[in-house]
Amino acid sequence: MSTKVISEAVIKRLPRYYRYLEHLEQEGVSKVSSGTLAGMLGVTASQVRQDFCNFGGFGQHGYGYDVPYLRRKLAEILGLDRQYDMIIIGAGNIGRALAGYKNFAAEGFKVRALFDIDVKDREIGGIPVLGVDKLADWVKEHGCDIAVIATQKSVASDAAHQLVALGVKSLWNFAPIDLEVPDDVSVENIAMSESLYVLSYRMKTKREEQSK
Amino acid sequence: MSTKVISEAVIKRLPRYYRYLEHLEQEGVSKVSSGTLAGMLGVTASQVRQDFCNFGGFGQHGYGYDVPYLRRKLAEILGLDRQYDMIIIGAGNIGRALAGYKNFAAEGFKVRALFDIDVKDREIGGIPVLGVDKLADWVKEHGCDIAVIATQKSVASDAAHQLVALGVKSLWNFAPIDLEVPDDVSVENIAMSESLYVLSYRMKTKREEQSK
């Protein structure tokens, strides 16, 4: 097995390729060129080919890529060919929204429980909501692949530490704070405010250009 | 006014600098070095100085940066020194969660109304929920700086077209689809599934490394 380190830029493109290939497959398209994929992603056809070369290549020169085959290979690469047990820490607005997100379950990411300091509802869409005092016992009994941190900023770090101590290896973080974790724990951040501020930056830049 | 084009990488770092400076200011820290900011962002001190050079520099050689001053300048650059009227298209889980997000209002992003095909509640946290048939009249009467697209994938594109036709210049898109908009319209995407798939990719990569 190659131990080549794949760059972050390539890693972040993989889910986008996957999404486009899912769409093409649903539309019944059987093959796609690197040029077409390049156009969908906003990169060059050469970049597309280079990206896939990291994983073996997949296409036939002059033919392009077989859509169902490429989607399956990308699903394997992305680890989408198995199921993941998820828990959500924080049963507020964001936690409840994520618990209700049907797409995740369809792709194998199953929310098994939510945890909160203040349990208002005992279940959300059939998923149990438990007091955070039950977290340790629950994880020891059921295990947990991915923990979603959907708490307030002030408790996110403590939640992360507790989860790491319980052996959870992946955190999906919606709190606006950087989590410090050991090297063997993966973290992905959804930085909503940062995205919104990029939008206001772009709006301001356009306003300034228009006033020249 | 300089018409220099700032790179996407720099633009995406700006909100992160802003968040760290907010935190430092709240902690009462009065000055910070490029080295410290670099450590917080995971870049080099030289990169930090280069980033700020795009906007005039801000620091004094050997002194570092004055925290409150730098935060204010970044707030100006990010356009956070004014208020923005936001509407949310889609009053489902995600739309409701965003409507309840107190942080946005605190930073000047005020949600004025939600719109949905199927209006279940007439208001969420004091914010009116209206039928989407009322959207055109509402935008013509009240205006709209930013429209959040929190609909299902199948209707997101139509929602975007309608908003653009109504003169909305900024879209914050939570639907898992690329929106096609004219050049004078800004779009920021929150691609939740893509983030989750990057997490599963990392988990798979770690599993493979451990099994060697």
CSV table of C-alpha atoms in Angstrom, one decimal:
chain,number,residue,atom,x,y,z
A,1,MET,CA,0.0,0.0,0.0
A,2,SER,CA,1.4,3.4,-1.0
A,3,THR,CA,2.2,5.6,1.9
A,4,LYS,CA,2.1,8.7,-0.3
A,5,VAL,CA,0.7,11.7,1.4
A,6,ILE,CA,-2.2,13.2,-0.5
A,7,SER,CA,-2.5,17.0,-0.4
A,8,GLU,CA,-5.3,18.7,1.4
A,9,ALA,CA,-6.4,20.4,-1.8
A,10,VAL,CA,-6.9,17.0,-3.5
A,11,ILE,CA,-8.6,15.5,-0.4
A,12,LYS,CA,-11.1,18.4,-0.4
A,13,ARG,CA,-11.9,17.9,-4.1
A,14,LEU,CA,-12.7,14.2,-3.6
A,15,PRO,CA,-16.2,14.7,-2.1
A,16,ARG,CA,-17.0,17.2,-4.9
A,17,TYR,CA,-16.1,14.7,-7.5
A,18,TYR,CA,-18.2,12.2,-5.7
A,19,ARG,CA,-21.2,14.4,-5.6
A,20,TYR,CA,-21.0,15.1,-9.4
A,21,LEU,CA,-20.6,11.5,-10.2
A,22,GLU,CA,-23.6,10.6,-8.0
A,23,HIS,CA,-25.5,13.1,-10.0
A,24,LEU,CA,-24.3,11.8,-13.4
A,25,GLU,CA,-25.1,8.3,-12.3
A,26,GLN,CA,-28.6,9.3,-11.3
A,27,GLU,CA,-29.0,11.0,-14.7
A,28,GLY,CA,-28.0,7.7,-16.4
A,29,VAL,CA,-24.8,9.1,-17.8
A,30,SER,CA,-22.4,6.2,-18.4
A,31,LYS,CA,-19.1,7.9,-19.1
A,32,VAL,CA,-17.5,11.3,-18.4
A,33,SER,CA,-14.3,13.0,-19.6
A,34,SER,CA,-11.7,14.6,-17.4
A,35,GLY,CA,-12.6,17.8,-19.2
A,36,THR,CA,-16.2,17.7,-18.2
A,37,LEU,CA,-15.3,16.9,-14.6
A,38,ALA,CA,-12.8,19.7,-14.7
A,39,GLY,CA,-15.5,22.1,-15.8
A,40,MET,CA,-17.8,21.0,-13.0
A,41,LEU,CA,-15.0,21.6,-10.4
A,42,GLY,CA,-13.4,24.7,-11.8
A,43,VAL,CA,-10.0,23.0,-12.3
A,44,THR,CA,-8.1,21.9,-15.4
A,45,ALA,CA,-8.6,18.5,-17.0
A,46,SER,CA,-4.9,17.8,-16.2
A,47,GLN,CA,-5.6,18.4,-12.5
A,48,VAL,CA,-8.4,16.0,-12.6
A,49,ARG,CA,-6.2,13.3,-14.1
A,50,GLN,CA,-3.4,14.1,-11.6
A,51,ASP,CA,-5.9,13.9,-8.7
A,52,PHE,CA,-7.1,10.4,-9.7
A,53,CYS,CA,-3.5,9.3,-10.3
A,54,ASN,CA,-3.0,9.4,-6.6
A,55,PHE,CA,-5.4,6.5,-6.3
A,56,GLY,CA,-4.5,4.4,-9.4
A,57,GLY,CA,-5.9,6.4,-12.4
A,58,PHE,CA,-9.3,4.8,-13.1
A,59,GLY,CA,-9.7,6.0,-16.7
A,60,GLN,CA,-8.7,4.8,-20.1
A,61,HIS,CA,-6.7,7.2,-22.3
A,62,GLY,CA,-9.0,8.6,-24.9
A,63,TYR,CA,-12.1,7.1,-23.3
A,64,GLY,CA,-12.6,9.0,-20.2
A,65,TYR,CA,-14.1,7.5,-17.0
A,66,ASP,CA,-16.8,5.0,-16.5
A,67,VAL,CA,-19.3,6.8,-14.3
A,68,PRO,CA,-20.7,4.0,-12.1
A,69,TYR,CA,-17.2,2.5,-11.7
A,70,LEU,CA,-15.6,5.8,-10.8
A,71,ARG,CA,-18.4,6.6,-8.3
A,72,ARG,CA,-17.9,3.2,-6.6
A,73,LYS,CA,-14.1,3.7,-6.4
A,74,LEU,CA,-14.5,7.2,-4.9
A,75,ALA,CA,-17.0,5.8,-2.4
A,76,GLU,CA,-14.3,3.3,-1.3
A,77,ILE,CA,-11.6,6.0,-1.2
A,78,LEU,CA,-13.9,8.2,0.9
A,79,GLY,CA,-14.9,5.4,3.2
A,80,LEU,CA,-18.5,5.6,2.2
A,81,ASP,CA,-18.8,1.9,1.6
A,82,ARG,CA,-19.6,1.2,5.3
A,83,GLN,CA,-21.7,2.5,8.1
A,84,TYR,CA,-20.7,4.9,10.7
A,85,ASP,CA,-22.3,5.4,14.1
A,86,MET,CA,-22.6,9.0,15.0
A,87,ILE,CA,-23.6,10.8,18.2
A,88,ILE,CA,-24.5,14.5,18.5
A,89,ILE,CA,-23.4,16.5,21.6
A,90,GLY,CA,-25.8,19.4,21.9
A,91,ALA,CA,-29.5,19.0,21.2
A,92,GLY,CA,-30.0,22.7,20.4
A,93,ASN,CA,-30.9,24.1,17.0
A,94,ILE,CA,-27.9,22.8,15.1
A,95,GLY,CA,-27.9,19.4,16.8
A,96,ARG,CA,-31.6,18.9,16.1
A,97,ALA,CA,-31.1,20.0,12.5
A,98,LEU,CA,-28.3,17.5,11.9
A,99,ALA,CA,-30.3,14.7,13.6
A,100,GLY,CA,-33.1,15.3,11.0
A,101,TYR,CA,-30.8,15.4,8.0
A,102,LYS,CA,-32.0,12.5,5.9
A,103,ASN,CA,-29.0,12.6,3.5
A,104,PHE,CA,-26.5,11.5,6.1
A,105,ALA,CA,-28.4,8.3,7.0
A,106,ALA,CA,-28.7,7.5,3.3
A,107,GLU,CA,-24.9,7.7,2.9
A,108,GLY,CA,-24.3,5.4,5.9
A,109,PHE,CA,-23.8,8.0,8.7
A,110,LYS,CA,-26.4,7.0,11.3
A,111,VAL,CA,-27.2,9.3,14.3
A,112,ARG,CA,-27.6,6.9,17.2
A,113,ALA,CA,-28.2,9.4,20.1
A,114,LEU,CA,-28.0,13.1,21.1
A,115,PHE,CA,-26.7,14.3,24.4
A,116,ASP,CA,-27.4,17.5,26.2
A,117,ILE,CA,-27.0,19.2,29.6
A,118,ASP,CA,-30.7,20.0,29.5
A,119,VAL,CA,-32.8,17.3,28.0
A,120,LYS,CA,-36.0,18.9,26.7
A,121,ASP,CA,-37.3,16.2,24.4
A,122,ARG,CA,-36.7,12.5,25.1
A,123,GLU,CA,-36.3,11.8,21.4
A,124,ILE,CA,-36.0,13.7,18.1
A,125,GLY,CA,-37.3,11.9,15.0
A,126,GLY,CA,-37.0,8.6,16.8
A,127,ILE,CA,-33.4,9.2,18.0
A,128,PRO,CA,-33.0,9.2,21.8
A,129,VAL,CA,-31.9,12.3,23.6
A,130,LEU,CA,-29.9,11.6,26.8
A,131,GLY,CA,-28.4,13.6,29.5
A,132,VAL,CA,-24.7,14.3,29.0
A,133,ASP,CA,-24.1,12.5,32.3
A,134,LYS,CA,-25.0,9.3,30.4
A,135,LEU,CA,-22.4,9.9,27.7
A,136,ALA,CA,-19.5,7.8,29.1
A,137,ASP,CA,-21.6,4.7,29.8
A,138,TRP,CA,-23.4,5.0,26.4
A,139,VAL,CA,-20.1,5.2,24.4
A,140,LYS,CA,-18.6,2.3,26.4
A,141,GLU,CA,-21.6,0.2,25.7
A,142,HIS,CA,-22.4,1.2,22.0
A,143,GLY,CA,-19.2,2.6,20.7
A,144,CYS,CA,-19.0,5.7,18.5
A,145,ASP,CA,-17.3,6.3,15.2
A,146,ILE,CA,-18.0,10.0,14.8
A,147,ALA,CA,-19.1,12.5,17.5
A,148,VAL,CA,-20.7,15.8,16.3
A,149,ILE,CA,-20.0,18.8,18.5
A,150,ALA,CA,-23.0,21.1,18.2
A,151,THR,CA,-22.6,22.7,21.6
A,152,GLN,CA,-22.1,26.4,22.6
A,153,LYS,CA,-18.5,27.5,22.1
A,154,SER,CA,-17.9,27.6,25.9
A,155,VAL,CA,-18.3,23.9,26.4
A,156,ALA,CA,-17.1,22.6,23.1
A,157,SER,CA,-13.5,22.1,24.2
A,158,ASP,CA,-14.5,20.1,27.3
A,159,ALA,CA,-16.9,18.0,25.2
A,160,ALA,CA,-14.0,17.2,22.8
A,161,HIS,CA,-11.7,16.2,25.6
A,162,GLN,CA,-14.3,13.9,27.1
A,163,LEU,CA,-15.0,12.3,23.8
A,164,VAL,CA,-11.3,11.7,23.1
A,165,ALA,CA,-10.8,10.2,26.5
A,166,LEU,CA,-13.7,7.8,25.7
A,167,GLY,CA,-11.8,6.7,22.6
A,168,VAL,CA,-13.8,8.6,20.0
A,169,LYS,CA,-11.5,9.1,16.9
A,170,SER,CA,-13.4,11.5,14.8
A,171,LEU,CA,-15.0,14.8,15.6
A,172,TRP,CA,-17.2,16.9,13.4
A,173,ASN,CA,-17.1,20.3,14.9
A,174,PHE,CA,-19.8,23.0,14.5
A,175,ALA,CA,-18.7,25.2,17.4
A,176,PRO,CA,-16.7,28.3,16.4
A,177,ILE,CA,-13.5,27.2,18.3
A,178,ASP,CA,-10.4,25.2,17.3
A,179,LEU,CA,-10.3,21.9,19.1
A,180,GLU,CA,-7.0,20.5,20.3
A,181,VAL,CA,-6.8,16.8,19.9
A,182,PRO,CA,-4.1,14.1,19.8
A,183,ASP,CA,-2.7,13.2,16.4
A,184,ASP,CA,-4.8,10.0,16.1
A,185,VAL,CA,-8.0,11.9,16.2
A,186,SER,CA,-9.5,13.5,13.1
A,187,VAL,CA,-11.4,16.8,13.2
A,188,GLU,CA,-13.5,18.5,10.5
A,189,ASN,CA,-14.8,21.9,11.2
A,190,ILE,CA,-17.9,23.6,9.8
A,191,ALA,CA,-17.0,27.2,10.4
A,192,MET,CA,-20.3,29.0,9.7
A,193,SER,CA,-19.4,32.4,10.9
A,194,GLU,CA,-16.2,32.3,8.8
A,195,SER,CA,-18.2,31.5,5.7
A,196,LEU,CA,-20.6,34.3,6.4
A,197,TYR,CA,-17.8,36.8,6.9
A,198,VAL,CA,-16.2,35.7,3.6
A,199,LEU,CA,-19.6,36.6,2.1
A,200,SER,CA,-19.6,40.1,3.7
A,201,TYR,CA,-16.0,40.6,2.6
A,202,ARG,CA,-17.1,39.9,-1.0
A,203,MET,CA,-20.1,42.2,-0.8
A,204,LYS,CA,-17.9,45.0,0.6
A,205,THR,CA,-15.3,44.4,-2.2
A,206,LYS,CA,-18.0,44.6,-4.8
A,207,ARG,CA,-19.5,47.8,-3.2
A,208,GLU,CA,-16.0,49.4,-3.3
A,209,GLU,CA,-15.5,48.4,-7.0
A,210,GLN,CA,-18.9,49.8,-7.9
A,211,SER,CA,-18.2,53.2,-6.2
A,212,LYS,CA,-15.0,53.8,-8.3
B,1,MET,CA,-8.1,52.5,-3.9
B,2,SER,CA,-5.8,49.5,-4.9
B,3,THR,CA,-7.5,47.1,-7.4
B,4,LYS,CA,-5.1,44.3,-6.4
B,5,VAL,CA,-6.8,41.0,-6.5
B,6,ILE,CA,-6.5,39.2,-3.1
B,7,SER,CA,-6.1,35.5,-3.3
B,8,GLU,CA,-8.8,33.1,-2.1
B,9,ALA,CA,-6.4,31.6,0.4
B,10,VAL,CA,-5.9,35.0,2.0
B,11,ILE,CA,-9.6,35.8,1.9
B,12,LYS,CA,-10.4,32.6,3.7
B,13,ARG,CA,-7.9,33.3,6.4
B,14,LEU,CA,-9.3,36.7,7.2
B,15,PRO,CA,-12.3,35.5,9.2
B,16,ARG,CA,-10.0,33.2,11.2
B,17,TYR,CA,-7.7,36.1,12.1
B,18,TYR,CA,-10.8,38.0,13.1
B,19,ARG,CA,-12.1,35.2,15.4
B,20,TYR,CA,-8.7,34.9,17.1
B,21,LEU,CA,-8.4,38.7,17.6
B,22,GLU,CA,-12.0,38.8,19.0
B,23,HIS,CA,-10.9,36.2,21.5
B,24,LEU,CA,-7.7,38.0,22.4
B,25,GLU,CA,-9.5,41.2,22.8
B,26,GLN,CA,-12.1,39.6,25.1
B,27,GLU,CA,-9.2,38.2,27.1
B,28,GLY,CA,-7.8,41.7,27.5
B,29,VAL,CA,-4.7,41.0,25.5
B,30,SER,CA,-3.4,44.3,24.1
B,31,LYS,CA,-0.8,43.2,21.6
B,32,VAL,CA,0.1,40.1,19.6
B,33,SER,CA,3.0,39.1,17.4
B,34,SER,CA,2.8,37.7,13.9
B,35,GLY,CA,4.4,34.6,15.3
B,36,THR,CA,1.6,34.1,17.8
B,37,LEU,CA,-1.1,34.7,15.1
B,38,ALA,CA,0.8,32.3,12.8
B,39,GLY,CA,0.7,29.6,15.4
B,40,MET,CA,-3.0,30.0,15.9
B,41,LEU,CA,-3.7,29.7,12.1
B,42,GLY,CA,-1.1,27.1,11.3
B,43,VAL,CA,0.9,29.3,8.9
B,44,THR,CA,4.2,31.1,9.0
B,45,ALA,CA,4.8,34.5,10.7
B,46,SER,CA,5.9,35.7,7.3
B,47,GLN,CA,2.6,34.6,5.7
B,48,VAL,CA,0.7,36.6,8.4
B,49,ARG,CA,2.7,39.7,7.6
B,50,GLN,CA,2.2,39.2,3.9
B,51,ASP,CA,-1.5,38.7,4.4
B,52,PHE,CA,-1.9,42.0,6.2
B,53,CYS,CA,0.4,43.8,3.7
B,54,ASN,CA,-2.5,43.3,1.2
B,55,PHE,CA,-4.4,45.8,3.3
B,56,GLY,CA,-1.8,48.3,4.4
B,57,GLY,CA,0.3,46.4,7.0
B,58,PHE,CA,-1.1,47.4,10.4
B,59,GLY,CA,1.8,46.5,12.6
B,60,GLN,CA,5.0,48.1,13.8
B,61,HIS,CA,8.2,46.3,13.1
B,62,GLY,CA,9.4,44.7,16.3
B,63,TYR,CA,6.2,45.6,18.1
B,64,GLY,CA,3.7,43.3,16.6
B,65,TYR,CA,0.0,44.3,16.3
B,66,ASP,CA,-2.3,46.3,18.5
B,67,VAL,CA,-5.1,43.8,19.2
B,68,PRO,CA,-8.2,46.1,19.4
B,69,TYR,CA,-6.9,48.2,16.4
B,70,LEU,CA,-6.3,45.1,14.3
B,71,ARG,CA,-9.6,43.6,15.2
B,72,ARG,CA,-11.4,46.9,14.1
B,73,LYS,CA,-9.4,47.0,10.9
B,74,LEU,CA,-10.3,43.4,10.1
B,75,ALA,CA,-14.0,44.1,10.9
B,76,GLU,CA,-13.9,47.0,8.3
B,77,ILE,CA,-12.2,44.8,5.7
B,78,LEU,CA,-14.7,42.0,6.3
B,79,GLY,CA,-17.6,44.4,6.1
B,80,LEU,CA,-18.6,43.6,9.7
B,81,ASP,CA,-18.9,47.3,10.5
B,82,ARG,CA,-22.5,47.5,9.3
B,83,GLN,CA,-25.7,45.6,9.4
B,84,TYR,CA,-27.0,43.2,6.9
B,85,ASP,CA,-30.6,42.1,6.3
B,86,MET,CA,-30.9,38.4,5.8
B,87,ILE,CA,-33.8,36.2,4.7
B,88,ILE,CA,-33.9,32.5,4.9
B,89,ILE,CA,-35.5,30.4,2.1
B,90,GLY,CA,-36.6,27.1,3.7
B,91,ALA,CA,-38.0,26.9,7.2
B,92,GLY,CA,-37.0,23.2,7.7
B,93,ASN,CA,-34.4,22.0,10.2
B,94,ILE,CA,-31.5,24.0,8.8
B,95,GLY,CA,-33.4,27.2,8.2
B,96,ARG,CA,-34.9,27.2,11.7
B,97,ALA,CA,-31.4,26.5,13.2
B,98,LEU,CA,-29.9,29.4,11.4
B,99,ALA,CA,-32.8,31.7,12.4
B,100,GLY,CA,-32.0,30.8,16.0
B,101,TYR,CA,-28.3,31.4,15.8
B,102,LYS,CA,-27.7,34.3,18.2
B,103,ASN,CA,-24.1,34.9,17.0
B,104,PHE,CA,-25.2,36.2,13.6
B,105,ALA,CA,-27.4,38.9,15.0
B,106,ALA,CA,-24.6,40.0,17.4
B,107,GLU,CA,-22.3,40.5,14.4
B,108,GLY,CA,-24.8,42.5,12.4
B,109,PHE,CA,-26.5,39.8,10.3
B,110,LYS,CA,-30.2,40.1,11.1
B,111,VAL,CA,-32.6,37.5,9.9
B,112,ARG,CA,-35.8,39.4,8.9
B,113,ALA,CA,-38.0,36.6,7.6
B,114,LEU,CA,-38.1,33.0,6.6
B,115,PHE,CA,-40.0,31.7,3.6
B,116,ASP,CA,-41.3,28.2,2.8
B,117,ILE,CA,-43.6,26.4,0.5
B,118,ASP,CA,-45.3,24.9,3.5
B,119,VAL,CA,-45.7,27.4,6.4
B,120,LYS,CA,-46.1,25.3,9.6
B,121,ASP,CA,-45.3,28.1,12.2
B,122,ARG,CA,-46.1,31.7,11.6
B,123,GLU,CA,-43.0,32.8,13.5
B,124,ILE,CA,-39.7,31.3,14.8
B,125,GLY,CA,-38.1,33.1,17.7
B,126,GLY,CA,-40.1,36.3,16.8
B,127,ILE,CA,-39.1,36.1,13.1
B,128,PRO,CA,-42.0,35.9,10.7
B,129,VAL,CA,-42.4,32.8,8.5
B,130,LEU,CA,-44.1,33.6,5.2
B,131,GLY,CA,-45.3,31.6,2.2
B,132,VAL,CA,-42.8,31.6,-0.6
B,133,ASP,CA,-45.5,33.2,-2.8
B,134,LYS,CA,-44.9,36.3,-0.7
B,135,LEU,CA,-41.2,36.5,-1.4
B,136,ALA,CA,-41.2,38.8,-4.4
B,137,ASP,CA,-43.4,41.4,-2.7
B,138,TRP,CA,-41.5,41.2,0.5
B,139,VAL,CA,-38.1,41.7,-1.1
B,140,LYS,CA,-39.4,44.6,-3.2
B,141,GLU,CA,-40.7,46.3,-0.1
B,142,HIS,CA,-38.0,45.5,2.4
B,143,GLY,CA,-34.9,44.8,0.4
B,144,CYS,CA,-32.5,42.0,1.2
B,145,ASP,CA,-28.7,42.0,1.5
B,146,ILE,CA,-28.2,38.2,1.9
B,147,ALA,CA,-30.5,35.3,1.2
B,148,VAL,CA,-29.8,32.0,2.8
B,149,ILE,CA,-30.8,29.0,0.8
B,150,ALA,CA,-31.8,26.3,3.2
B,151,THR,CA,-34.1,24.4,0.9
B,152,GLN,CA,-34.0,20.8,-0.4
B,153,LYS,CA,-31.5,20.3,-3.3
B,154,SER,CA,-34.3,20.0,-5.8
B,155,VAL,CA,-35.6,23.5,-5.4
B,156,ALA,CA,-32.4,25.3,-4.5
B,157,SER,CA,-31.5,26.3,-8.1
B,158,ASP,CA,-35.0,27.8,-8.7
B,159,ALA,CA,-34.8,29.7,-5.4
B,160,ALA,CA,-31.5,31.1,-6.4
B,161,HIS,CA,-32.8,32.3,-9.8
B,162,GLN,CA,-35.8,33.9,-8.2
B,163,LEU,CA,-33.6,35.7,-5.7
B,164,VAL,CA,-31.2,36.9,-8.3
B,165,ALA,CA,-34.1,38.2,-10.4
B,166,LEU,CA,-35.3,40.1,-7.4
B,167,GLY,CA,-32.0,41.8,-7.2
B,168,VAL,CA,-30.4,39.9,-4.3
B,169,LYS,CA,-26.6,40.1,-4.6
B,170,SER,CA,-25.4,37.6,-2.0
B,171,LEU,CA,-26.4,34.0,-1.4
B,172,TRP,CA,-25.4,31.8,1.4
B,173,ASN,CA,-26.1,28.3,0.2
B,174,PHE,CA,-26.6,25.3,2.4
B,175,ALA,CA,-28.1,23.1,-0.3
B,176,PRO,CA,-25.7,20.4,-1.7
B,177,ILE,CA,-25.7,21.9,-5.2
B,178,ASP,CA,-23.7,24.4,-7.2
B,179,LEU,CA,-25.6,27.5,-7.9
B,180,GLU,CA,-25.1,29.3,-11.2
B,181,VAL,CA,-25.3,33.0,-10.7
B,182,PRO,CA,-24.2,36.1,-12.7
B,183,ASP,CA,-20.8,37.6,-12.0
B,184,ASP,CA,-22.2,40.4,-9.8
B,185,VAL,CA,-23.7,37.9,-7.3
B,186,SER,CA,-21.6,36.4,-4.5
B,187,VAL,CA,-22.2,32.9,-3.3
B,188,GLU,CA,-20.8,31.1,-0.3
B,189,ASN,CA,-21.4,27.4,0.1
B,190,ILE,CA,-21.7,25.4,3.3
B,191,ALA,CA,-21.0,22.0,2.0
B,192,MET,CA,-21.9,19.8,4.9
B,193,SER,CA,-21.8,16.4,3.2
B,194,GLU,CA,-18.5,17.2,1.7
B,195,SER,CA,-17.0,18.0,5.1
B,196,LEU,CA,-18.4,14.7,6.5
B,197,TYR,CA,-16.9,12.8,3.6
B,198,VAL,CA,-13.5,14.3,4.2
B,199,LEU,CA,-13.9,13.0,7.8
B,200,SER,CA,-14.7,9.5,6.6
B,201,TYR,CA,-11.7,9.7,4.2
B,202,ARG,CA,-9.4,10.6,7.1
B,203,MET,CA,-10.8,7.8,9.2
B,204,LYS,CA,-10.3,5.3,6.4
B,205,THR,CA,-6.8,6.5,5.8
B,206,LYS,CA,-6.0,6.1,9.5
B,207,ARG,CA,-7.5,2.6,9.6
B,208,GLU,CA,-5.3,1.6,6.6
B,209,GLU,CA,-2.2,3.0,8.3
B,210,GLN,CA,-2.9,1.1,11.4
B,211,SER,CA,-3.4,-2.2,9.6
B,212,LYS,CA,0.1,-2.1,8.1
